[in-house]
Amino acid sequence: QVQLAETGGGLVQAGGSLRLSCAASGRTFSNYVMGWFRQAPGKERELVARIRWIGGSTYYADSVKDRFTISRDNAKNTVALQMNSLKPEDTAVYYCAAGVYAVYTIRYDYWGQGTQVTVSS
């Protein structure tokens, strides 16, 4: 049974930092892309960052570039999202997801339950 378990959310003041972690289990993820998504109230879910398990190439949304860093630990099967210089607009539920490359897109097959991040002004 595949499981993605996020930890590390919470309440932080603007300008502060948080580190989210996603523990992946239940299958081999070496051919997968791991993504962090977020969804704020009344808004659509959006991709924040992603990383290829093999090779480690990354992608960031413009809104978080230079503030957030995604990384993976192959030995521990975990993916982390280091979030610095947080802004109130970063407030959302953050989800970890595992996907594979499909035609012209990445299909995310597995999702975590989400963790709340709240940034106060």
Coordinates of C-alpha atoms in Angstrom, one line a residue:
Q1 CA 0.0 0.0 0.0
V2 CA 1.5 3.3 -1.1
Q3 CA 1.6 6.0 1.5
L4 CA 2.8 9.6 1.4
A5 CA 2.9 11.2 4.8
E6 CA 3.5 14.9 5.2
T7 CA 4.8 16.5 8.4
G8 CA 6.1 19.9 9.4
G9 CA 3.3 22.3 8.8
G10 CA 2.3 24.9 11.4
L11 CA 1.9 28.6 12.1
V12 CA 4.7 31.0 11.4
Q13 CA 5.1 34.8 11.2
A14 CA 5.8 36.4 7.8
G15 CA 9.5 36.3 7.1
G16 CA 9.9 33.0 9.0
S17 CA 10.7 29.5 7.8
L18 CA 9.2 26.1 7.9
R19 CA 10.4 22.7 6.6
L20 CA 7.9 20.2 5.3
S21 CA 8.8 16.5 5.0
C22 CA 7.2 13.7 3.0
A23 CA 7.8 10.1 3.9
A24 CA 7.1 7.8 0.9
S25 CA 6.5 4.0 1.4
G26 CA 4.9 1.0 -0.2
R27 CA 6.7 0.9 -3.5
T28 CA 9.8 1.9 -5.4
F29 CA 9.7 5.5 -6.4
S30 CA 13.0 5.7 -8.3
N31 CA 11.1 6.4 -11.6
Y32 CA 8.8 8.9 -10.1
V33 CA 8.7 12.7 -9.9
M34 CA 7.9 14.0 -6.4
G35 CA 5.9 17.2 -6.2
W36 CA 4.7 19.6 -3.6
F37 CA 1.3 21.2 -4.2
R38 CA -0.7 23.7 -2.2
Q39 CA -4.3 24.7 -2.1
A40 CA -5.5 27.9 -0.4
P41 CA -9.2 28.4 0.5
G42 CA -11.2 29.3 -2.6
K43 CA -8.3 28.6 -5.0
E44 CA -7.3 25.8 -7.2
R45 CA -4.5 23.4 -6.2
E46 CA -1.2 24.6 -7.7
L47 CA 2.2 23.0 -8.1
V48 CA 4.8 24.6 -5.9
A49 CA 7.9 22.5 -6.7
R50 CA 8.9 19.1 -8.1
I51 CA 12.0 17.0 -8.2
R52 CA 12.9 13.8 -10.1
W53 CA 13.9 11.0 -7.8
I54 CA 16.7 10.0 -10.2
G55 CA 19.0 12.8 -11.1
G56 CA 17.4 15.4 -8.8
S57 CA 16.3 17.9 -11.5
T58 CA 13.9 20.5 -10.0
Y59 CA 11.2 22.9 -11.0
Y60 CA 9.7 25.8 -9.0
A61 CA 6.7 27.9 -9.5
D62 CA 7.6 31.6 -10.0
S63 CA 5.9 32.6 -6.8
V64 CA 8.3 30.5 -4.7
K65 CA 11.5 30.7 -6.7
D66 CA 14.5 31.7 -4.6
R67 CA 12.5 31.2 -1.4
F68 CA 11.7 27.5 -1.4
T69 CA 14.0 24.5 -1.9
I70 CA 12.9 21.0 -2.7
S71 CA 15.2 18.1 -1.9
R72 CA 15.2 14.3 -1.6
D73 CA 16.9 11.8 0.5
N74 CA 17.2 8.5 -1.4
A75 CA 18.3 6.5 1.6
K76 CA 15.3 7.6 3.7
N77 CA 12.8 7.8 0.9
T78 CA 11.8 11.3 2.0
V79 CA 11.3 14.5 0.1
A80 CA 11.5 17.9 1.9
L81 CA 10.4 21.4 1.1
Q82 CA 12.4 24.1 2.9
M83 CA 10.3 27.3 2.9
N84 CA 12.1 30.6 3.7
S85 CA 10.9 34.2 3.7
L86 CA 7.3 33.0 4.1
K87 CA 4.5 35.4 3.1
P88 CA 0.9 35.4 4.1
E89 CA 0.0 34.4 0.6
D90 CA 1.9 31.1 1.2
T91 CA -0.9 30.1 3.6
A92 CA -2.4 26.9 2.3
V93 CA -2.7 23.2 2.7
Y94 CA 0.4 21.6 1.3
Y95 CA 0.3 18.2 -0.3
C96 CA 3.1 15.8 -1.3
A97 CA 2.5 13.8 -4.5
A98 CA 4.2 11.1 -6.6
G99 CA 3.8 11.1 -10.3
V100 CA 5.1 9.6 -13.6
Y101 CA 5.8 11.2 -16.9
A102 CA 2.8 10.7 -19.3
V103 CA 2.4 12.1 -22.7
Y104 CA 3.2 15.9 -22.5
T105 CA 2.4 15.9 -18.7
I106 CA 3.1 14.4 -15.4
R107 CA 0.4 12.2 -13.9
Y108 CA 0.3 12.3 -10.2
D109 CA -0.9 8.9 -9.0
Y110 CA -0.4 9.2 -5.2
W111 CA -1.2 11.9 -2.8
G112 CA -0.6 12.6 0.9
Q113 CA -3.3 13.8 3.3
G114 CA -1.9 17.4 3.4
T115 CA -0.5 19.6 6.1
Q116 CA -1.6 23.1 7.0
V117 CA 0.8 26.0 6.7
T118 CA -0.4 29.4 8.0
V119 CA 1.7 32.5 7.7
S120 CA 0.6 35.5 9.8
S121 CA 1.3 39.1 8.9

